[in-house]
Coordinates of C-alpha atoms in Angstrom, one line a residue:
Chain A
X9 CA 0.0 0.0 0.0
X10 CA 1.6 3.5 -0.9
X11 CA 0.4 7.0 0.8
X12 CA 1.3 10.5 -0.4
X13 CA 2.4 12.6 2.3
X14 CA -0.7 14.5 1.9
X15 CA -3.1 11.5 3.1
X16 CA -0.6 11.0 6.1
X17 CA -1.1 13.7 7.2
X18 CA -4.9 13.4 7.0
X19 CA -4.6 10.5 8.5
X20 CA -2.2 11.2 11.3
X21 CA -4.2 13.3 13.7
X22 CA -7.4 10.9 12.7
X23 CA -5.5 8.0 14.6
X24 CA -4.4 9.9 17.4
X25 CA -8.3 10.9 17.7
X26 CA -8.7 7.2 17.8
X27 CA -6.0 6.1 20.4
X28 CA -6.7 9.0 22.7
X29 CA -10.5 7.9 22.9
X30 CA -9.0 4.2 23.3
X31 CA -7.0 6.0 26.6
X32 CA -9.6 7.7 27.7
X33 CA -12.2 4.6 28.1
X34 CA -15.4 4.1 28.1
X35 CA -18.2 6.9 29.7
X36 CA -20.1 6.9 32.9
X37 CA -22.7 3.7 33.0
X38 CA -24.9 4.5 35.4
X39 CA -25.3 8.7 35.8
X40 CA -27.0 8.7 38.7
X41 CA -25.2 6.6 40.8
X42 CA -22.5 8.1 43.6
X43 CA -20.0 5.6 44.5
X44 CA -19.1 7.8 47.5
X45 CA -22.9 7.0 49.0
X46 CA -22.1 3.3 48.8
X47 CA -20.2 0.4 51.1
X48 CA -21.7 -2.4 50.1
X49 CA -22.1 -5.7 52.4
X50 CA -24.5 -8.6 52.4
X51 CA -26.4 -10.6 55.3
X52 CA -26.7 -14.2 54.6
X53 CA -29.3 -15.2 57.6
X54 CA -28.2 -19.0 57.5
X55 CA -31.4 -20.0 60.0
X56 CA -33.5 -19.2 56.9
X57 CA -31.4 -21.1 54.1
X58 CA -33.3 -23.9 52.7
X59 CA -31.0 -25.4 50.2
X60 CA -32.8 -24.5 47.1
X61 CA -30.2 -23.4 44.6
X62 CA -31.9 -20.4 43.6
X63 CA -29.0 -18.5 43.8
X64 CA -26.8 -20.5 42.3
X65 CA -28.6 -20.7 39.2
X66 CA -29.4 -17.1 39.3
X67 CA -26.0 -16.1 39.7
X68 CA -24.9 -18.2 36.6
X69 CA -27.7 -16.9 34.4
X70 CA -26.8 -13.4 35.1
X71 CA -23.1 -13.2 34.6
X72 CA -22.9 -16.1 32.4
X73 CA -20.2 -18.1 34.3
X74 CA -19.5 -21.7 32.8
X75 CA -20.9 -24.7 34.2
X76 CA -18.5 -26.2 36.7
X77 CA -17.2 -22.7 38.2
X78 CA -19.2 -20.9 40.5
X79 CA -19.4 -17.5 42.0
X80 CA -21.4 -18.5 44.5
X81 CA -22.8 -21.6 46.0
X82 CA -24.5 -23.6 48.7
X83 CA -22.5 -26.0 51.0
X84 CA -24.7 -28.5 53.4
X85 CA -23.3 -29.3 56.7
X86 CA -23.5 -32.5 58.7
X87 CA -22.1 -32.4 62.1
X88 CA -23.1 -35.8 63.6
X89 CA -22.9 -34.9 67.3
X90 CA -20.0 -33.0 69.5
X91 CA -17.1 -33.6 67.0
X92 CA -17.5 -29.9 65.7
X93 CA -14.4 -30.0 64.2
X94 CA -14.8 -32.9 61.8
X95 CA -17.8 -31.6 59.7
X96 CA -19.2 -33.2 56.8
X97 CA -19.7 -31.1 53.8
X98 CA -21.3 -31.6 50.7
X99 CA -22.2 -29.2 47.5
X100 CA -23.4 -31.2 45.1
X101 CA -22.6 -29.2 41.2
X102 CA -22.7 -25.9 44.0
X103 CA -26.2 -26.9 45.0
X104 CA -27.7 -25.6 41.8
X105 CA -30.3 -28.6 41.6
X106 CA -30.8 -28.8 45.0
X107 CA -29.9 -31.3 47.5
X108 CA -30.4 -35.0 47.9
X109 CA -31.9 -36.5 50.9
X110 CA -29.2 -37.0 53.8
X111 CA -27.0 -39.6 54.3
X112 CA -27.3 -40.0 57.7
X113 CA -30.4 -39.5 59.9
X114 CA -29.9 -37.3 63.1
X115 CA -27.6 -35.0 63.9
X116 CA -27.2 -31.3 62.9
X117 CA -27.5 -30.4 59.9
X118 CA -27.8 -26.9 57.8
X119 CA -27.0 -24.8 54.6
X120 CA -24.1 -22.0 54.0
X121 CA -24.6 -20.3 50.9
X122 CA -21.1 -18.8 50.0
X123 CA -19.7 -15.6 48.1
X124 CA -17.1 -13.5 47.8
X125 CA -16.9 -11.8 51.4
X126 CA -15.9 -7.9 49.4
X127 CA -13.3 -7.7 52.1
X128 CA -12.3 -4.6 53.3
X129 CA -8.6 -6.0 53.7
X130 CA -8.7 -8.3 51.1
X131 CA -5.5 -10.8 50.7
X132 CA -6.6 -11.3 46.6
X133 CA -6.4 -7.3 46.0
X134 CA -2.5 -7.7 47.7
X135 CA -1.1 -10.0 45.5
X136 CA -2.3 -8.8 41.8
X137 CA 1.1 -8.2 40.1
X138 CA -0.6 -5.6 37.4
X139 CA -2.9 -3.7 39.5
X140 CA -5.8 -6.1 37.4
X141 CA -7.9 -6.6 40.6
X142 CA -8.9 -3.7 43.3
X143 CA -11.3 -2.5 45.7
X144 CA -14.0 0.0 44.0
X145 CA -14.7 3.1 46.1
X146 CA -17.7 1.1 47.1
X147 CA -16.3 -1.3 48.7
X148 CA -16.8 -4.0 46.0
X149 CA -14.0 -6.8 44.9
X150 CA -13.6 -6.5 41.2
X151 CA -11.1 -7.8 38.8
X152 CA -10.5 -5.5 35.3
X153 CA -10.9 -8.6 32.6
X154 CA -8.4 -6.4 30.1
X155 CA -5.8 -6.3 32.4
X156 CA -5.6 -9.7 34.3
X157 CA -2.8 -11.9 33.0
X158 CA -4.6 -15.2 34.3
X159 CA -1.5 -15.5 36.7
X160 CA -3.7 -17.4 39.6
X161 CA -2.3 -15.6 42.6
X162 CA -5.5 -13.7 43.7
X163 CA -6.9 -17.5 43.7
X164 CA -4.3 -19.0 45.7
X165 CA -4.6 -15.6 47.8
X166 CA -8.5 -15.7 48.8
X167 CA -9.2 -17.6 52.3
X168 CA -12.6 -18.4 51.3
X169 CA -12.0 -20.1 47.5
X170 CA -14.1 -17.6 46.0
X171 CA -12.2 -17.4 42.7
X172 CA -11.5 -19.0 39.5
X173 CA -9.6 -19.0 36.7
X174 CA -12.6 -18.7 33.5
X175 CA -11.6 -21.3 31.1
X176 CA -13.0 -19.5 28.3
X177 CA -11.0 -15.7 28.8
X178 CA -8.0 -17.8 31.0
X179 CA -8.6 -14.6 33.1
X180 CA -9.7 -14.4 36.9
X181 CA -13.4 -14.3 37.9
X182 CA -15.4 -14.2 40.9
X183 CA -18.4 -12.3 42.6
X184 CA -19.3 -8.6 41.4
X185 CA -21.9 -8.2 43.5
X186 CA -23.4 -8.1 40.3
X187 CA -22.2 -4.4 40.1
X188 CA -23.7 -3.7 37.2
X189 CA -27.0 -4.5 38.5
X190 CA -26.4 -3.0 42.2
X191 CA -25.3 0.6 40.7
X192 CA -28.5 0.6 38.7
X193 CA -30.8 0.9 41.9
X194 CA -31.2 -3.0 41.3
X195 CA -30.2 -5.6 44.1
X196 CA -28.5 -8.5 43.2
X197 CA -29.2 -11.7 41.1
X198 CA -28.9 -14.0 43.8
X199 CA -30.5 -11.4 46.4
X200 CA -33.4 -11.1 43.9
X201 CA -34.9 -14.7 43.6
X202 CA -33.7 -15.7 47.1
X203 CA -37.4 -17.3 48.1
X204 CA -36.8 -17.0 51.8
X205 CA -34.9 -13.7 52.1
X206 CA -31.8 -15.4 53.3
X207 CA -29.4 -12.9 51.5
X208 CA -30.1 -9.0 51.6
X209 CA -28.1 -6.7 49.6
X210 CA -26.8 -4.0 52.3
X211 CA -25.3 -0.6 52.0
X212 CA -23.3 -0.1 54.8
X213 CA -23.1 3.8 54.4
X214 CA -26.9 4.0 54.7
X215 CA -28.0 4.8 57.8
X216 CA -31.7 3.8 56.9
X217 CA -30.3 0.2 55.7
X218 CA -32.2 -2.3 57.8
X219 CA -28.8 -4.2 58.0
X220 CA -28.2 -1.8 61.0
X221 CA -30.9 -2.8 63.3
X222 CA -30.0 -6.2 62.2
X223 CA -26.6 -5.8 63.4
X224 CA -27.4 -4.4 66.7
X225 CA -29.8 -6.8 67.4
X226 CA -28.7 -10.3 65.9
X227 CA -25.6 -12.8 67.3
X228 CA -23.7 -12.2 63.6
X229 CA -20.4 -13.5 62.5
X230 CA -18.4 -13.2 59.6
X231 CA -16.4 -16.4 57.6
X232 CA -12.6 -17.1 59.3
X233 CA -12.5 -13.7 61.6
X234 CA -8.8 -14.8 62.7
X235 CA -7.9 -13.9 58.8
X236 CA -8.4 -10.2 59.3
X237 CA -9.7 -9.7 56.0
X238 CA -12.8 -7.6 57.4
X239 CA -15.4 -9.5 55.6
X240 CA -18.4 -8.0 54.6
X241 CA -20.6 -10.4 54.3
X242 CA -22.4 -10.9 57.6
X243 CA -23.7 -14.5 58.6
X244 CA -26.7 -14.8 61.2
X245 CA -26.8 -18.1 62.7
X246 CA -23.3 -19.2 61.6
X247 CA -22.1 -22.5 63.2
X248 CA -18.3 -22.8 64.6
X249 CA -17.9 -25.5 62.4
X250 CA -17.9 -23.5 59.4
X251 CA -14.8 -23.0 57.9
Chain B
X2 CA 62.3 16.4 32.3
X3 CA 62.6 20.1 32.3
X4 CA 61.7 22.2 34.9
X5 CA 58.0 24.4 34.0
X6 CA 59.5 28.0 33.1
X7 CA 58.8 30.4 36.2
X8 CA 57.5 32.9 34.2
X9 CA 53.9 31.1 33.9
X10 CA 51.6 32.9 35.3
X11 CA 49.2 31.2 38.0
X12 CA 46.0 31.3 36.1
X13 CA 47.4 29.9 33.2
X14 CA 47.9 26.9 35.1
X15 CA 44.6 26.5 36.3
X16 CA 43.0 26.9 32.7
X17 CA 45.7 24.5 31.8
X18 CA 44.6 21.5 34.3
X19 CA 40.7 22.2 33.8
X20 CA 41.1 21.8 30.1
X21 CA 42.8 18.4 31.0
X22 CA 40.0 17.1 33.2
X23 CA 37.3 18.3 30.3
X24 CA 39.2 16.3 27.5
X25 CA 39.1 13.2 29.7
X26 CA 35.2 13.4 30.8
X27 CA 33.9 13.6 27.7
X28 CA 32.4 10.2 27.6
X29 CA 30.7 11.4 30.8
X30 CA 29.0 13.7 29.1
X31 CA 28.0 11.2 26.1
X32 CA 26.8 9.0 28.7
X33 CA 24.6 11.7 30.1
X34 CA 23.1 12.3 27.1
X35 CA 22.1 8.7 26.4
X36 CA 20.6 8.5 29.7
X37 CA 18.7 11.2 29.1
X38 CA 17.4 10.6 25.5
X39 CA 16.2 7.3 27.0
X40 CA 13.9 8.7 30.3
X41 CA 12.2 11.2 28.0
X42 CA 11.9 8.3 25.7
X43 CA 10.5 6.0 28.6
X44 CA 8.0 9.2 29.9
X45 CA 6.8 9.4 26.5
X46 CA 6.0 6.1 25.6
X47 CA 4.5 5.8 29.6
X48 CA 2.3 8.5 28.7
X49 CA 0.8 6.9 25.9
X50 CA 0.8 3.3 27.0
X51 CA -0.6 3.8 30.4
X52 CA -4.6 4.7 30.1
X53 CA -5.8 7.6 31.9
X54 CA -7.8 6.6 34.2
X55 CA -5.3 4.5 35.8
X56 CA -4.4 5.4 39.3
X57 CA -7.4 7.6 39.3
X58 CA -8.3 5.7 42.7
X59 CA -5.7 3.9 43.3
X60 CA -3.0 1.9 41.5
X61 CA -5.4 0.1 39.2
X62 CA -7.6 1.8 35.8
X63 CA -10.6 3.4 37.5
X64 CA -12.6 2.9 33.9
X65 CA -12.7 -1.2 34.3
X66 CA -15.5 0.0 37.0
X67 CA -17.5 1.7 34.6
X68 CA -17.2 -1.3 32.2
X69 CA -18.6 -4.1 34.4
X70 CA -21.3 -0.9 35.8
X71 CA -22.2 -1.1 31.8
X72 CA -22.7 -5.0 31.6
X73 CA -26.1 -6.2 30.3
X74 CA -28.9 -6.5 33.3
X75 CA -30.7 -10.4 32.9
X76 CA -33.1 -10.3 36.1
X77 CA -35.5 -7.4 35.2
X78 CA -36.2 -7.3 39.2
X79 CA -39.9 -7.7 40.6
X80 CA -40.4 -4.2 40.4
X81 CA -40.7 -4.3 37.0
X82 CA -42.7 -7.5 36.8
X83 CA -45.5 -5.4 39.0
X84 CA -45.9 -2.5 36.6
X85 CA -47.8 -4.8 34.4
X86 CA -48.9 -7.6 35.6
X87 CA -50.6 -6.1 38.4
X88 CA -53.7 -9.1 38.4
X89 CA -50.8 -11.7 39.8
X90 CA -49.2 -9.1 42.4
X91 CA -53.0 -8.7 44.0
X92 CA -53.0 -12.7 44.6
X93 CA -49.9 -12.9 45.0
X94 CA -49.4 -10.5 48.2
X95 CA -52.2 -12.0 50.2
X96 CA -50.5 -15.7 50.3
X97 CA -47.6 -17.2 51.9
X98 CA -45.2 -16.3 48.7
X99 CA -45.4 -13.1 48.5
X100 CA -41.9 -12.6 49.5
X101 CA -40.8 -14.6 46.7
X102 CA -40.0 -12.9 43.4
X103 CA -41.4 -13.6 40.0
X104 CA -38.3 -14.5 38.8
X105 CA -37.7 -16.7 41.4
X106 CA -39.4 -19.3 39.7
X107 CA -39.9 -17.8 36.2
X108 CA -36.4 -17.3 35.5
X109 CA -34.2 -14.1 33.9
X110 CA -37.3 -12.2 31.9
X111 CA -35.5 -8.6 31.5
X112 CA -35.7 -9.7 27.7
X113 CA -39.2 -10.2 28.0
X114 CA -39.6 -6.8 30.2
X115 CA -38.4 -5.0 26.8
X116 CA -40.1 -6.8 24.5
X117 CA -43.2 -8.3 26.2
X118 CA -44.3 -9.5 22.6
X119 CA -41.1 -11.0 21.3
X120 CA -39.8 -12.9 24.2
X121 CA -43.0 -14.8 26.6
X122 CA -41.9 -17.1 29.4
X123 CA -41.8 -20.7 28.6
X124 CA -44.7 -22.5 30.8
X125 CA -43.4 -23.8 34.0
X126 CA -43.5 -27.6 35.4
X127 CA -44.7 -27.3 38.7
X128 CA -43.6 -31.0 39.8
X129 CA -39.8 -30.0 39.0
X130 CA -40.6 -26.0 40.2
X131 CA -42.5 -26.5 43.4
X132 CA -40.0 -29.7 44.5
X133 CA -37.0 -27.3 44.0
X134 CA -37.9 -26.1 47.3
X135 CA -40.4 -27.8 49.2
X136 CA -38.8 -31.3 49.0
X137 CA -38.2 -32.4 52.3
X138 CA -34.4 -32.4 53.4
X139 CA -33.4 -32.8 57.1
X140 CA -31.0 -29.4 56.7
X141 CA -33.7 -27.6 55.9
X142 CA -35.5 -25.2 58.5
X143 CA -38.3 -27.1 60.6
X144 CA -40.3 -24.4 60.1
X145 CA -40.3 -24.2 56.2
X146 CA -43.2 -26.6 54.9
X147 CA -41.8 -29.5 53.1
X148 CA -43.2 -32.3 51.6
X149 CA -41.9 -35.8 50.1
X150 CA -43.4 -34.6 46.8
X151 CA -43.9 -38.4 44.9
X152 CA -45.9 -39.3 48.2
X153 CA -47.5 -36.0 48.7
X154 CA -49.3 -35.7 44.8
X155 CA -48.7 -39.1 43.6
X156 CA -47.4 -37.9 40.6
X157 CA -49.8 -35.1 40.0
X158 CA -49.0 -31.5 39.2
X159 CA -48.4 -29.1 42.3
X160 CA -51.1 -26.7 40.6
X161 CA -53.7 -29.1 40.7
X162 CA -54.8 -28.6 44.4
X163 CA -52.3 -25.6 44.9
X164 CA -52.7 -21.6 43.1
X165 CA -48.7 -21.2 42.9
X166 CA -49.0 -17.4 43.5
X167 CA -51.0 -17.7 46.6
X168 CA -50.4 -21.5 47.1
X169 CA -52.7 -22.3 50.8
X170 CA -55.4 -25.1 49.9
X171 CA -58.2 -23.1 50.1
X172 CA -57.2 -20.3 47.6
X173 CA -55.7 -22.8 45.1
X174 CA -58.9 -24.9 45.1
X175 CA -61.4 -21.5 44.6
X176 CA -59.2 -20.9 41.2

């Protein structure tokens, strides 16, 4: 292909149009939203959690994660009488069908639905070599898909196993707290079809969030304390044995 | 070697010996200027490789925010479902499920929330949809009602005896 110096230099200041909007990225998605309003959390009230998967499934229809990796999912517990440290634990495909009956008669036995906690010391944010995975202003875990090299520290870094490495982009996923959904006055997927009201979406920075009253008034725990990640998701009812 | 003539003068010397040291550091200079030619280099290609926005709020690009803010919305939210079909939300807030939203059980419908005429929800099994939570499990709450669904409607379909939006006995049989 041959150019005259004349179409060069139309075409000169035409690409630098074109990289400098590629710099500049893309516009505001949601207007009226104010990041500095927000610090989000959830309550997962474990004493309501039957086991049905909705969330699972939601979760997987919404953000389009591939079978076999989850972003969140239910765990059953079977603790057959003092021997709290030796639980039995079972997720069958992440409890997206459901459950089969028990095993074992007797005993105690309960549901944990599991997320990312959006700590707000998180060990995955730490370790990112390229600055691919960060908290938002909002106090929401994210990971920038165009800048994760796929190197699987953040993974190995989460105390909770709430990450994965997407077969399909060889990037790292997780839990957005379905952001975009959350930033348009929406609650989350998994918040949204919950039948029983186990999970609630909670803005921490609102002082009219019914989380507070909860709070103040409820025995609540969050997943491995002694990790001083300052978890943000907030279990009712949560059972020692719980790791 | 001969002895320097007394009659040089003292600054003489002195531009004599500073001329020296300049001749030898010349490659200093060159080296300098290498150095230098390379950090604008490096600013200048920094400045155009690194977007904009990064660093904004911290050492990571502030717009990957705004791109999963902008990702497409599946769940239309019950809200939405209630703007229309307002017949369902009057049965359905008197029973027992009216904590449970639509798309609980109908599944993602924000397509159909757009386009109400080109995308309809597919017609449910309530066998598969009622089961999904009300089979009985021992880790499941005592409180929640749960039945052993193939002993409970020998085979039948939930929505034979039970209205699913307002699912007591009573109300279901009245339909």
């Amino acid at each position: 292909m041959t150019m005259t110096r004349r179409q060069l230099l139309i075409l000169l200041p035409a690409a630098a149009i074109a990289w400098d909007s590629i710099l500049a990225g893309t516009p505001e998605a949601s207007p009226n939203y104010e990041m500095a309003e927000h610090w989000w959390a959830m309550l997962i009230d474990i004493t309501k959690c039957i086991g049905c998967g909705s969330c699972v499934r939601a979760c997987q229809l919404e953000n389009q994660v591939p079978d076999g990796y989850y972003r969140t999912w239910v765990e059953r517990y079977h603790i057959a009488d003092w021997e709290m440290e030796y639980p039995k634990v079972d997720s069958p495909d992440g409890g997206k069908n459901g459950f089969p009956p028990a095993k074992e008669a007797g005993g105690k036995n309960f549901f944990v639905p599991k997320l990312c906690n959006h700590c707000a010391d998180s060990p995955c944010t730490q370790v990112c070599p390229v600055g691919a995975t960060f908290i938002s202003p909002d106090g929401v875990v994210l990971v920038d898909q165009k800048y994760c090299l796929g190197c699987r520290y953040c993974v190995q870094a989460c105390p909770y196993g709430c990450r994965f490495i997407n077969p399909q982009t060889n990037t790292a996923n997780k839990c957005t707290l379905c952001y975009h959904r959350i930033t348009k006055g929406l609650t989350t997927a998994c918040c949204e079809v919950c039948p029983t009201g186990t999970r609630q979406l909670a803005n921490l920075k609102d002082p009219k969030d019914p989380i507070h009253e909860f709070l103040r008034t409820h025995s609540v725990q969050v997943l491995k304390p002694q990790m001083a990640t300052h978890s943000k998701c907030f279990y009712n009812g949560l059972d020692g044995s719980v790791r | 070697m001969a002895a320097e003539p007394a009659s040089i003068r003292p600054s003489r010397f002195w531009w004599n010996t500073g001329m020296k040291i300049l001749q030898d550091t010349g490659h200093l200079f060159r080296v300098a200027a290498v150095f230098l030619v390379g950090f604008v280099a490096f600013l200048v290609l920094r400045s155009l490789l690194v977007p904009r926005s990064f660093g904004r709020y911290g050492h990571y690009r502030a717009n990957a925010i705004t791109e999963i803010a902008a990702l497409p919305v599946h769940y239309a939210g019950h809200q939405v479902c209630e703007g229309c079909h307002t017949d369902v939300l009057d049965v359905k807030s008197k029973g027992v499920h009216k904590g449970v939203a639509c798309e609980s059980c109908h599944g993602p419908l924000a397509a159909h929330a757009d386009d109400p005429a080109a995308v309809t929800p597919a017609k449910l099994d309530t066998r598969i949809l009622c089961a999904r939570c009300h089979q009985e499990n021992l880790a499941k709450p005592k409180d929640f009602p749960q039945v052993n669904a193939p002993e409970h409607s020998s085979g039948a379909a939930c929505n034979t005896c039970h209205q699913p939006h307002s699912p007591a006995m009573n109300v279901g049989v009245a339909q």
